[in-house]
Amino acid sequence: MRLINTTTLQVVEFLSIDVPPYAILSHTWGNEEVTFRDMMLRFTEDLAVEASTRIEQKAGFIKIQKSCELAKRKGFGYIWNDTCCIDKESSAELSEAINSMYRHYGNSGVCYAYLVDVSRERLSRWFTRGWTLQELLAPSEVVFYDKDWRKIGTRTRLANLISVITRIPTSVLMGDQDLKSCSIAQRMSWAAERRTTRAEDIAYCLMGIFGVGMPTLYGEGAIRAFIRLQEEIIKYNTDDGTIFAWRANTGPKNQELTFKLLDFHTLKQA
């Protein structure tokens, strides 16, 4: 597992048995995210100064700086960020990281949810994305910050409001109810209105929510990815038939996968 040193901003790799306490960042991706390659280049001796400066002027790098400063003030020597702690040029590493993502968030000391677009006039895009569902639920503690890194509140303190937005019970948000006690159909309903950039990701981002894993095969298409997800869920949840209340539904040009409820009465009884 790779982590960012909150003092040096250098990416450091740890064996699974040696991972130190760390914070984790949850955010929506923008146009100027910093990649693993970028972070490696910053510490390359022959990298031109102007190239290094160009990396550090990216909006994504400023986000890394701010989250590191916050984590360091809270006593964390390391933080994890999905943009630059994964070498996405390696398909094998990307697949492994996606299968480990829920665990990464669950093992973090605290999750900082950065809502870059938050305002009183509109709902943050963070609540509409597929990957942020597990980032909301997996950590033991989630703290929300606005675009200027001002604290909004914690998941626990904002549980009633978040429940209205997401339809997730406050008991789950506050940690009083185990996620596994919720039916498959109920958990699926939380993802029904969410979107991902890559078609297959709306299925892949739910693996942790259902406690399953499977290889990621980008290019297989949204429907096939969802079918494989269903198959894996069924293997470990043979007594819960509510999964059949939902089916995959592709949007324009098959670029989006949403979930369509086949029988709303089934969900209400789940």
PDB file of C-alpha atoms in Angstrom:
ATOM      1  CA  MET A   1       0.000   0.000   0.000  1.00  0.00           C
ATOM      2  CA  ARG A   2       1.304   3.446  -0.921  1.00  0.00           C
ATOM      3  CA  LEU A   3       0.779   6.475   1.308  1.00  0.00           C
ATOM      4  CA  ILE A   4       1.739  10.140   1.067  1.00  0.00           C
ATOM      5  CA  ASN A   5       4.068  11.454   3.766  1.00  0.00           C
ATOM      6  CA  THR A   6       2.193  14.460   5.142  1.00  0.00           C
ATOM      7  CA  THR A   7       5.451  16.356   5.787  1.00  0.00           C
ATOM      8  CA  THR A   8       7.465  15.699   2.612  1.00  0.00           C
ATOM      9  CA  LEU A   9       4.533  14.904   0.282  1.00  0.00           C
ATOM     10  CA  GLN A  10       6.540  11.957  -0.969  1.00  0.00           C
ATOM     11  CA  VAL A  11       4.742   8.727  -1.870  1.00  0.00           C
ATOM     12  CA  VAL A  12       5.997   5.836   0.264  1.00  0.00           C
ATOM     13  CA  GLU A  13       5.198   2.143  -0.160  1.00  0.00           C
ATOM     14  CA  PHE A  14       4.469  -0.152   2.813  1.00  0.00           C
ATOM     15  CA  LEU A  15       3.981  -3.871   3.160  1.00  0.00           C
ATOM     16  CA  SER A  16       0.506  -4.768   4.404  1.00  0.00           C
ATOM     17  CA  ILE A  17       1.828  -5.742   7.853  1.00  0.00           C
ATOM     18  CA  ASP A  18       3.719  -2.466   8.265  1.00  0.00           C
ATOM     19  CA  VAL A  19       1.098   0.109   7.262  1.00  0.00           C
ATOM     20  CA  PRO A  20       1.176   3.006   9.762  1.00  0.00           C
ATOM     21  CA  PRO A  21      -1.917   4.915  10.935  1.00  0.00           C
ATOM     22  CA  TYR A  22      -3.180   7.094   8.115  1.00  0.00           C
ATOM     23  CA  ALA A  23      -5.905   9.519   7.127  1.00  0.00           C
ATOM     24  CA  ILE A  24      -7.681   9.203   3.786  1.00  0.00           C
ATOM     25  CA  LEU A  25      -9.138  11.682   1.310  1.00  0.00           C
ATOM     26  CA  SER A  26     -12.515  11.349  -0.382  1.00  0.00           C
ATOM     27  CA  HIS A  27     -13.218  13.740  -3.233  1.00  0.00           C
ATOM     28  CA  THR A  28     -14.578  14.086  -6.753  1.00  0.00           C
ATOM     29  CA  TRP A  29     -12.045  14.120  -9.557  1.00  0.00           C
ATOM     30  CA  GLY A  30     -11.377  17.270 -11.556  1.00  0.00           C
ATOM     31  CA  ASN A  31      -9.425  18.086 -14.724  1.00  0.00           C
ATOM     32  CA  GLU A  32      -6.053  18.651 -13.047  1.00  0.00           C
ATOM     33  CA  GLU A  33      -5.537  15.615 -10.846  1.00  0.00           C
ATOM     34  CA  VAL A  34      -1.989  14.547  -9.979  1.00  0.00           C
ATOM     35  CA  THR A  35      -1.103  10.998 -10.942  1.00  0.00           C
ATOM     36  CA  PHE A  36       1.293   8.498  -9.425  1.00  0.00           C
ATOM     37  CA  ARG A  37       3.704   9.248 -12.285  1.00  0.00           C
ATOM     38  CA  ASP A  38       3.541  12.974 -11.490  1.00  0.00           C
ATOM     39  CA  MET A  39       4.402  12.343  -7.849  1.00  0.00           C
ATOM     40  CA  MET A  40       7.342  10.165  -8.843  1.00  0.00           C
ATOM     41  CA  LEU A  41       8.611  12.784 -11.294  1.00  0.00           C
ATOM     42  CA  ARG A  42       8.704  15.444  -8.576  1.00  0.00           C
ATOM     43  CA  PHE A  43      11.527  13.547  -6.895  1.00  0.00           C
ATOM     44  CA  THR A  44      13.471  12.865 -10.089  1.00  0.00           C
ATOM     45  CA  GLU A  45      16.743  14.772  -9.972  1.00  0.00           C
ATOM     46  CA  ASP A  46      16.871  15.530 -13.690  1.00  0.00           C
ATOM     47  CA  LEU A  47      13.312  16.846 -13.830  1.00  0.00           C
ATOM     48  CA  ALA A  48      13.320  20.412 -15.120  1.00  0.00           C
ATOM     49  CA  VAL A  49      12.273  23.015 -12.566  1.00  0.00           C
ATOM     50  CA  GLU A  50       9.497  24.279 -14.798  1.00  0.00           C
ATOM     51  CA  ALA A  51       8.089  20.746 -15.136  1.00  0.00           C
ATOM     52  CA  SER A  52       8.050  20.280 -11.363  1.00  0.00           C
ATOM     53  CA  THR A  53       6.433  23.675 -10.945  1.00  0.00           C
ATOM     54  CA  ARG A  54       3.797  22.760 -13.514  1.00  0.00           C
ATOM     55  CA  ILE A  55       2.860  19.666 -11.489  1.00  0.00           C
ATOM     56  CA  GLU A  56       2.677  21.648  -8.258  1.00  0.00           C
ATOM     57  CA  GLN A  57       0.424  24.263  -9.833  1.00  0.00           C
ATOM     58  CA  LYS A  58      -2.246  21.708 -10.679  1.00  0.00           C
ATOM     59  CA  ALA A  59      -5.486  21.988  -8.719  1.00  0.00           C
ATOM     60  CA  GLY A  60      -5.042  18.355  -7.748  1.00  0.00           C
ATOM     61  CA  PHE A  61      -1.678  19.046  -6.142  1.00  0.00           C
ATOM     62  CA  ILE A  62      -3.113  21.889  -4.085  1.00  0.00           C
ATOM     63  CA  LYS A  63      -5.751  19.418  -2.903  1.00  0.00           C
ATOM     64  CA  ILE A  64      -2.967  17.035  -1.859  1.00  0.00           C
ATOM     65  CA  GLN A  65      -1.167  19.830  -0.001  1.00  0.00           C
ATOM     66  CA  LYS A  66      -4.273  20.950   1.871  1.00  0.00           C
ATOM     67  CA  SER A  67      -5.298  17.431   2.884  1.00  0.00           C
ATOM     68  CA  CYS A  68      -1.747  16.676   4.053  1.00  0.00           C
ATOM     69  CA  GLU A  69      -1.704  19.847   6.155  1.00  0.00           C
ATOM     70  CA  LEU A  70      -5.022  18.878   7.736  1.00  0.00           C
ATOM     71  CA  ALA A  71      -3.928  15.301   8.428  1.00  0.00           C
ATOM     72  CA  LYS A  72      -0.595  16.443   9.875  1.00  0.00           C
ATOM     73  CA  ARG A  73      -2.338  18.839  12.264  1.00  0.00           C
ATOM     74  CA  LYS A  74      -4.441  15.907  13.471  1.00  0.00           C
ATOM     75  CA  GLY A  75      -1.324  13.851  14.170  1.00  0.00           C
ATOM     76  CA  PHE A  76      -1.237  11.665  11.052  1.00  0.00           C
ATOM     77  CA  GLY A  77       2.117  11.122   9.377  1.00  0.00           C
ATOM     78  CA  TYR A  78       0.507   9.701   6.247  1.00  0.00           C
ATOM     79  CA  ILE A  79      -2.556  10.065   4.060  1.00  0.00           C
ATOM     80  CA  TRP A  80      -3.987   8.043   1.161  1.00  0.00           C
ATOM     81  CA  ASN A  81      -5.310   9.614  -2.028  1.00  0.00           C
ATOM     82  CA  ASP A  82      -6.747   7.558  -4.876  1.00  0.00           C
ATOM     83  CA  THR A  83      -5.383   9.855  -7.590  1.00  0.00           C
ATOM     84  CA  CYS A  84      -1.699   9.351  -6.869  1.00  0.00           C
ATOM     85  CA  CYS A  85      -1.272   6.344  -4.577  1.00  0.00           C
ATOM     86  CA  ILE A  86      -2.255   3.900  -7.324  1.00  0.00           C
ATOM     87  CA  ASP A  87      -0.261   3.318 -10.504  1.00  0.00           C
ATOM     88  CA  LYS A  88      -3.198   3.264 -12.900  1.00  0.00           C
ATOM     89  CA  GLU A  89      -0.915   2.483 -15.827  1.00  0.00           C
ATOM     90  CA  SER A  90      -0.755  -1.061 -14.430  1.00  0.00           C
ATOM     91  CA  SER A  91      -4.051  -2.850 -15.040  1.00  0.00           C
ATOM     92  CA  ALA A  92      -3.145  -5.519 -12.471  1.00  0.00           C
ATOM     93  CA  GLU A  93      -2.409  -2.948  -9.780  1.00  0.00           C
ATOM     94  CA  LEU A  94      -5.564  -1.004 -10.606  1.00  0.00           C
ATOM     95  CA  SER A  95      -7.695  -4.138 -10.290  1.00  0.00           C
ATOM     96  CA  GLU A  96      -6.087  -5.035  -6.965  1.00  0.00           C
ATOM     97  CA  ALA A  97      -6.562  -1.485  -5.678  1.00  0.00           C
ATOM     98  CA  ILE A  98     -10.236  -1.416  -6.620  1.00  0.00           C
ATOM     99  CA  ASN A  99     -10.797  -4.701  -4.812  1.00  0.00           C
ATOM    100  CA  SER A 100      -8.993  -3.284  -1.749  1.00  0.00           C
ATOM    101  CA  MET A 101     -10.605   0.162  -1.812  1.00  0.00           C
ATOM    102  CA  TYR A 102     -13.330  -0.478   0.757  1.00  0.00           C
ATOM    103  CA  ARG A 103     -10.753  -1.942   3.129  1.00  0.00           C
ATOM    104  CA  HIS A 104      -8.455   1.066   2.645  1.00  0.00           C
ATOM    105  CA  TYR A 105     -11.235   3.421   3.725  1.00  0.00           C
ATOM    106  CA  GLY A 106     -12.320   1.139   6.529  1.00  0.00           C
ATOM    107  CA  ASN A 107      -8.813   0.935   7.988  1.00  0.00           C
ATOM    108  CA  SER A 108      -8.199   4.680   7.909  1.00  0.00           C
ATOM    109  CA  GLY A 109      -8.064   6.707  11.092  1.00  0.00           C
ATOM    110  CA  VAL A 110     -10.302   9.376   9.591  1.00  0.00           C
ATOM    111  CA  CYS A 111     -11.718  10.203   6.169  1.00  0.00           C
ATOM    112  CA  TYR A 112     -11.726  13.806   4.977  1.00  0.00           C
ATOM    113  CA  ALA A 113     -14.551  14.334   2.466  1.00  0.00           C
ATOM    114  CA  TYR A 114     -13.679  17.384   0.375  1.00  0.00           C
ATOM    115  CA  LEU A 115     -16.757  18.964  -1.238  1.00  0.00           C
ATOM    116  CA  VAL A 116     -15.184  21.310  -3.757  1.00  0.00           C
ATOM    117  CA  ASP A 117     -18.535  22.551  -5.068  1.00  0.00           C
ATOM    118  CA  VAL A 118     -20.530  22.783  -1.861  1.00  0.00           C
ATOM    119  CA  SER A 119     -22.923  25.716  -1.573  1.00  0.00           C
ATOM    120  CA  ARG A 120     -26.289  26.572  -0.083  1.00  0.00           C
ATOM    121  CA  GLU A 121     -27.840  26.721  -3.551  1.00  0.00           C
ATOM    122  CA  ARG A 122     -27.086  23.201  -4.712  1.00  0.00           C
ATOM    123  CA  LEU A 123     -26.217  19.705  -3.622  1.00  0.00           C
ATOM    124  CA  SER A 124     -22.564  18.752  -3.874  1.00  0.00           C
ATOM    125  CA  ARG A 125     -21.646  16.462  -6.772  1.00  0.00           C
ATOM    126  CA  TRP A 126     -19.927  14.254  -4.161  1.00  0.00           C
ATOM    127  CA  PHE A 127     -23.316  12.793  -3.208  1.00  0.00           C
ATOM    128  CA  THR A 128     -24.074  11.725  -6.797  1.00  0.00           C
ATOM    129  CA  ARG A 129     -20.917   9.734  -7.578  1.00  0.00           C
ATOM    130  CA  GLY A 130     -20.643   5.964  -7.378  1.00  0.00           C
ATOM    131  CA  TRP A 131     -17.284   5.657  -5.622  1.00  0.00           C
ATOM    132  CA  THR A 132     -18.170   8.059  -2.826  1.00  0.00           C
ATOM    133  CA  LEU A 133     -20.890   5.738  -1.526  1.00  0.00           C
ATOM    134  CA  GLN A 134     -18.321   3.353  -0.040  1.00  0.00           C
ATOM    135  CA  GLU A 135     -16.205   6.320   0.990  1.00  0.00           C
ATOM    136  CA  LEU A 136     -19.159   7.560   3.031  1.00  0.00           C
ATOM    137  CA  LEU A 137     -19.864   4.205   4.681  1.00  0.00           C
ATOM    138  CA  ALA A 138     -16.549   2.380   5.144  1.00  0.00           C
ATOM    139  CA  PRO A 139     -14.551   4.745   7.419  1.00  0.00           C
ATOM    140  CA  SER A 140     -15.110   4.814  11.159  1.00  0.00           C
ATOM    141  CA  GLU A 141     -15.124   8.616  10.981  1.00  0.00           C
ATOM    142  CA  VAL A 142     -15.918  10.992   8.104  1.00  0.00           C
ATOM    143  CA  VAL A 143     -15.409  14.755   8.344  1.00  0.00           C
ATOM    144  CA  PHE A 144     -16.756  17.059   5.621  1.00  0.00           C
ATOM    145  CA  TYR A 145     -14.958  20.177   4.367  1.00  0.00           C
ATOM    146  CA  ASP A 146     -16.054  22.861   1.905  1.00  0.00           C
ATOM    147  CA  LYS A 147     -14.079  24.199  -1.054  1.00  0.00           C
ATOM    148  CA  ASP A 148     -12.019  26.452   1.236  1.00  0.00           C
ATOM    149  CA  TRP A 149     -11.221  23.560   3.599  1.00  0.00           C
ATOM    150  CA  ARG A 150     -13.524  24.859   6.291  1.00  0.00           C
ATOM    151  CA  LYS A 151     -15.072  22.132   8.413  1.00  0.00           C
ATOM    152  CA  ILE A 152     -18.759  21.518   7.744  1.00  0.00           C
ATOM    153  CA  GLY A 153     -19.327  18.693  10.203  1.00  0.00           C
ATOM    154  CA  THR A 154     -18.967  14.965  10.770  1.00  0.00           C
ATOM    155  CA  ARG A 155     -20.989  12.112   9.317  1.00  0.00           C
ATOM    156  CA  THR A 156     -22.435  11.472  12.767  1.00  0.00           C
ATOM    157  CA  ARG A 157     -23.425  15.079  13.404  1.00  0.00           C
ATOM    158  CA  LEU A 158     -24.908  15.457   9.899  1.00  0.00           C
ATOM    159  CA  ALA A 159     -26.521  11.993   9.852  1.00  0.00           C
ATOM    160  CA  ASN A 160     -30.110  13.235   9.587  1.00  0.00           C
ATOM    161  CA  LEU A 161     -29.343  15.514   6.639  1.00  0.00           C
ATOM    162  CA  ILE A 162     -27.196  12.901   4.873  1.00  0.00           C
ATOM    163  CA  SER A 163     -29.968  10.346   5.345  1.00  0.00           C
ATOM    164  CA  VAL A 164     -32.432  12.622   3.562  1.00  0.00           C
ATOM    165  CA  ILE A 165     -29.982  13.096   0.677  1.00  0.00           C
ATOM    166  CA  THR A 166     -28.878   9.472   0.326  1.00  0.00           C
ATOM    167  CA  ARG A 167     -31.813   7.464   1.766  1.00  0.00           C
ATOM    168  CA  ILE A 168     -29.306   5.614   3.970  1.00  0.00           C
ATOM    169  CA  PRO A 169     -30.721   5.032   7.477  1.00  0.00           C
ATOM    170  CA  THR A 170     -29.280   7.258  10.184  1.00  0.00           C
ATOM    171  CA  SER A 171     -28.562   4.137  12.223  1.00  0.00           C
ATOM    172  CA  VAL A 172     -26.119   2.990   9.513  1.00  0.00           C
ATOM    173  CA  LEU A 173     -24.530   6.428   9.169  1.00  0.00           C
ATOM    174  CA  MET A 174     -24.022   6.680  12.915  1.00  0.00           C
ATOM    175  CA  GLY A 175     -22.548   3.187  13.165  1.00  0.00           C
ATOM    176  CA  ASP A 176     -25.379   1.775  15.269  1.00  0.00           C
ATOM    177  CA  GLN A 177     -26.468  -0.672  12.572  1.00  0.00           C
ATOM    178  CA  ASP A 178     -24.157  -3.071  10.735  1.00  0.00           C
ATOM    179  CA  LEU A 179     -24.147  -2.612   6.978  1.00  0.00           C
ATOM    180  CA  LYS A 180     -24.575  -6.367   6.488  1.00  0.00           C
ATOM    181  CA  SER A 181     -27.899  -6.259   8.300  1.00  0.00           C
ATOM    182  CA  CYS A 182     -29.366  -4.217   5.438  1.00  0.00           C
ATOM    183  CA  SER A 183     -30.873  -6.253   2.609  1.00  0.00           C
ATOM    184  CA  ILE A 184     -29.182  -6.392  -0.776  1.00  0.00           C
ATOM    185  CA  ALA A 185     -32.075  -4.496  -2.371  1.00  0.00           C
ATOM    186  CA  GLN A 186     -31.826  -1.744   0.217  1.00  0.00           C
ATOM    187  CA  ARG A 187     -28.087  -1.320  -0.312  1.00  0.00           C
ATOM    188  CA  MET A 188     -28.583  -1.382  -4.078  1.00  0.00           C
ATOM    189  CA  SER A 189     -31.157   1.400  -3.765  1.00  0.00           C
ATOM    190  CA  TRP A 190     -28.504   3.700  -2.279  1.00  0.00           C
ATOM    191  CA  ALA A 191     -26.543   3.446  -5.546  1.00  0.00           C
ATOM    192  CA  ALA A 192     -29.505   3.718  -7.909  1.00  0.00           C
ATOM    193  CA  GLU A 193     -29.097   7.422  -8.696  1.00  0.00           C
ATOM    194  CA  ARG A 194     -25.304   7.544  -8.646  1.00  0.00           C
ATOM    195  CA  ARG A 195     -23.003   7.788 -11.665  1.00  0.00           C
ATOM    196  CA  THR A 196     -19.422   6.947 -12.586  1.00  0.00           C
ATOM    197  CA  THR A 197     -17.265   8.179 -15.448  1.00  0.00           C
ATOM    198  CA  ARG A 198     -16.384   4.711 -16.713  1.00  0.00           C
ATOM    199  CA  ALA A 199     -19.377   2.491 -17.434  1.00  0.00           C
ATOM    200  CA  GLU A 200     -18.101  -0.571 -15.592  1.00  0.00           C
ATOM    201  CA  ASP A 201     -17.230   1.350 -12.426  1.00  0.00           C
ATOM    202  CA  ILE A 202     -20.811   1.629 -11.214  1.00  0.00           C
ATOM    203  CA  ALA A 203     -20.648  -2.143 -10.674  1.00  0.00           C
ATOM    204  CA  TYR A 204     -17.046  -2.245  -9.459  1.00  0.00           C
ATOM    205  CA  CYS A 205     -17.565   0.515  -6.895  1.00  0.00           C
ATOM    206  CA  LEU A 206     -20.186  -1.608  -5.123  1.00  0.00           C
ATOM    207  CA  MET A 207     -17.972  -4.617  -4.408  1.00  0.00           C
ATOM    208  CA  GLY A 208     -17.005  -3.394  -0.959  1.00  0.00           C
ATOM    209  CA  ILE A 209     -20.588  -2.509  -0.075  1.00  0.00           C
ATOM    210  CA  PHE A 210     -21.532  -6.154  -0.618  1.00  0.00           C
ATOM    211  CA  GLY A 211     -18.311  -7.689   0.690  1.00  0.00           C
ATOM    212  CA  VAL A 212     -17.292  -9.350  -2.574  1.00  0.00           C
ATOM    213  CA  GLY A 213     -14.359  -9.156  -4.955  1.00  0.00           C
ATOM    214  CA  MET A 214     -13.827  -9.866  -8.636  1.00  0.00           C
ATOM    215  CA  PRO A 215     -11.354  -8.973 -11.408  1.00  0.00           C
ATOM    216  CA  THR A 216     -11.961  -5.631 -13.104  1.00  0.00           C
ATOM    217  CA  LEU A 217     -12.283  -5.961 -16.870  1.00  0.00           C
ATOM    218  CA  TYR A 218     -12.574  -2.524 -18.418  1.00  0.00           C
ATOM    219  CA  GLY A 219     -14.151  -2.883 -21.801  1.00  0.00           C
ATOM    220  CA  GLU A 220     -16.568  -5.638 -20.778  1.00  0.00           C
ATOM    221  CA  GLY A 221     -19.420  -3.149 -20.654  1.00  0.00           C
ATOM    222  CA  ALA A 222     -21.750  -2.030 -17.908  1.00  0.00           C
ATOM    223  CA  ILE A 223     -24.277  -4.836 -18.193  1.00  0.00           C
ATOM    224  CA  ARG A 224     -21.709  -7.627 -18.060  1.00  0.00           C
ATOM    225  CA  ALA A 225     -19.971  -5.999 -15.088  1.00  0.00           C
ATOM    226  CA  PHE A 226     -23.277  -5.794 -13.220  1.00  0.00           C
ATOM    227  CA  ILE A 227     -24.129  -9.416 -14.006  1.00  0.00           C
ATOM    228  CA  ARG A 228     -20.770 -10.552 -12.635  1.00  0.00           C
ATOM    229  CA  LEU A 229     -21.369  -8.437  -9.530  1.00  0.00           C
ATOM    230  CA  GLN A 230     -24.757 -10.104  -9.031  1.00  0.00           C
ATOM    231  CA  GLU A 231     -23.188 -13.539  -9.429  1.00  0.00           C
ATOM    232  CA  GLU A 232     -20.583 -12.796  -6.763  1.00  0.00           C
ATOM    233  CA  ILE A 233     -23.187 -11.373  -4.381  1.00  0.00           C
ATOM    234  CA  ILE A 234     -25.394 -14.443  -4.793  1.00  0.00           C
ATOM    235  CA  LYS A 235     -22.473 -16.749  -3.912  1.00  0.00           C
ATOM    236  CA  TYR A 236     -22.245 -15.257  -0.429  1.00  0.00           C
ATOM    237  CA  ASN A 237     -25.873 -14.212   0.130  1.00  0.00           C
ATOM    238  CA  THR A 238     -27.862 -17.300  -0.804  1.00  0.00           C
ATOM    239  CA  ASP A 239     -30.689 -16.478   1.623  1.00  0.00           C
ATOM    240  CA  ASP A 240     -31.329 -12.942   0.368  1.00  0.00           C
ATOM    241  CA  GLY A 241     -33.461 -12.956  -2.761  1.00  0.00           C
ATOM    242  CA  THR A 242     -34.003  -9.194  -2.798  1.00  0.00           C
ATOM    243  CA  ILE A 243     -31.121  -8.815  -5.273  1.00  0.00           C
ATOM    244  CA  PHE A 244     -33.528  -9.911  -7.996  1.00  0.00           C
ATOM    245  CA  ALA A 245     -35.592  -6.780  -7.405  1.00  0.00           C
ATOM    246  CA  TRP A 246     -33.019  -4.839  -9.411  1.00  0.00           C
ATOM    247  CA  ARG A 247     -31.670  -5.068 -12.942  1.00  0.00           C
ATOM    248  CA  ALA A 248     -29.045  -3.129 -14.863  1.00  0.00           C
ATOM    249  CA  ASN A 249     -30.261  -0.382 -17.177  1.00  0.00           C
ATOM    250  CA  THR A 250     -27.915   1.268 -19.674  1.00  0.00           C
ATOM    251  CA  GLY A 251     -28.204   4.915 -20.525  1.00  0.00           C
ATOM    252  CA  PRO A 252     -27.397   6.765 -23.782  1.00  0.00           C
ATOM    253  CA  LYS A 253     -24.789   4.985 -25.904  1.00  0.00           C
ATOM    254  CA  ASN A 254     -24.296   2.460 -23.091  1.00  0.00           C
ATOM    255  CA  GLN A 255     -22.033   4.914 -21.317  1.00  0.00           C
ATOM    256  CA  GLU A 256     -23.973   4.841 -18.062  1.00  0.00           C
ATOM    257  CA  LEU A 257     -25.322   2.052 -15.925  1.00  0.00           C
ATOM    258  CA  THR A 258     -28.200   2.723 -13.597  1.00  0.00           C
ATOM    259  CA  PHE A 259     -30.339   0.347 -11.588  1.00  0.00           C
ATOM    260  CA  LYS A 260     -34.022  -0.081 -12.272  1.00  0.00           C
ATOM    261  CA  LEU A 261     -36.301  -1.412  -9.573  1.00  0.00           C
ATOM    262  CA  LEU A 262     -38.418  -4.243 -10.936  1.00  0.00           C
ATOM    263  CA  ASP A 263     -40.832  -4.463  -8.030  1.00  0.00           C
ATOM    264  CA  PHE A 264     -41.011  -1.543  -5.623  1.00  0.00           C
ATOM    265  CA  HIS A 265     -43.190  -3.583  -3.248  1.00  0.00           C
ATOM    266  CA  THR A 266     -40.293  -6.026  -2.847  1.00  0.00           C
ATOM    267  CA  LEU A 267     -37.980  -3.225  -1.774  1.00  0.00           C
ATOM    268  CA  LYS A 268     -40.474  -1.873   0.733  1.00  0.00           C
ATOM    269  CA  GLN A 269     -40.694  -5.290   2.372  1.00  0.00           C
ATOM    270  CA  ALA A 270     -36.898  -5.875   2.318  1.00  0.00           C
TER     271      ALA A 270
END
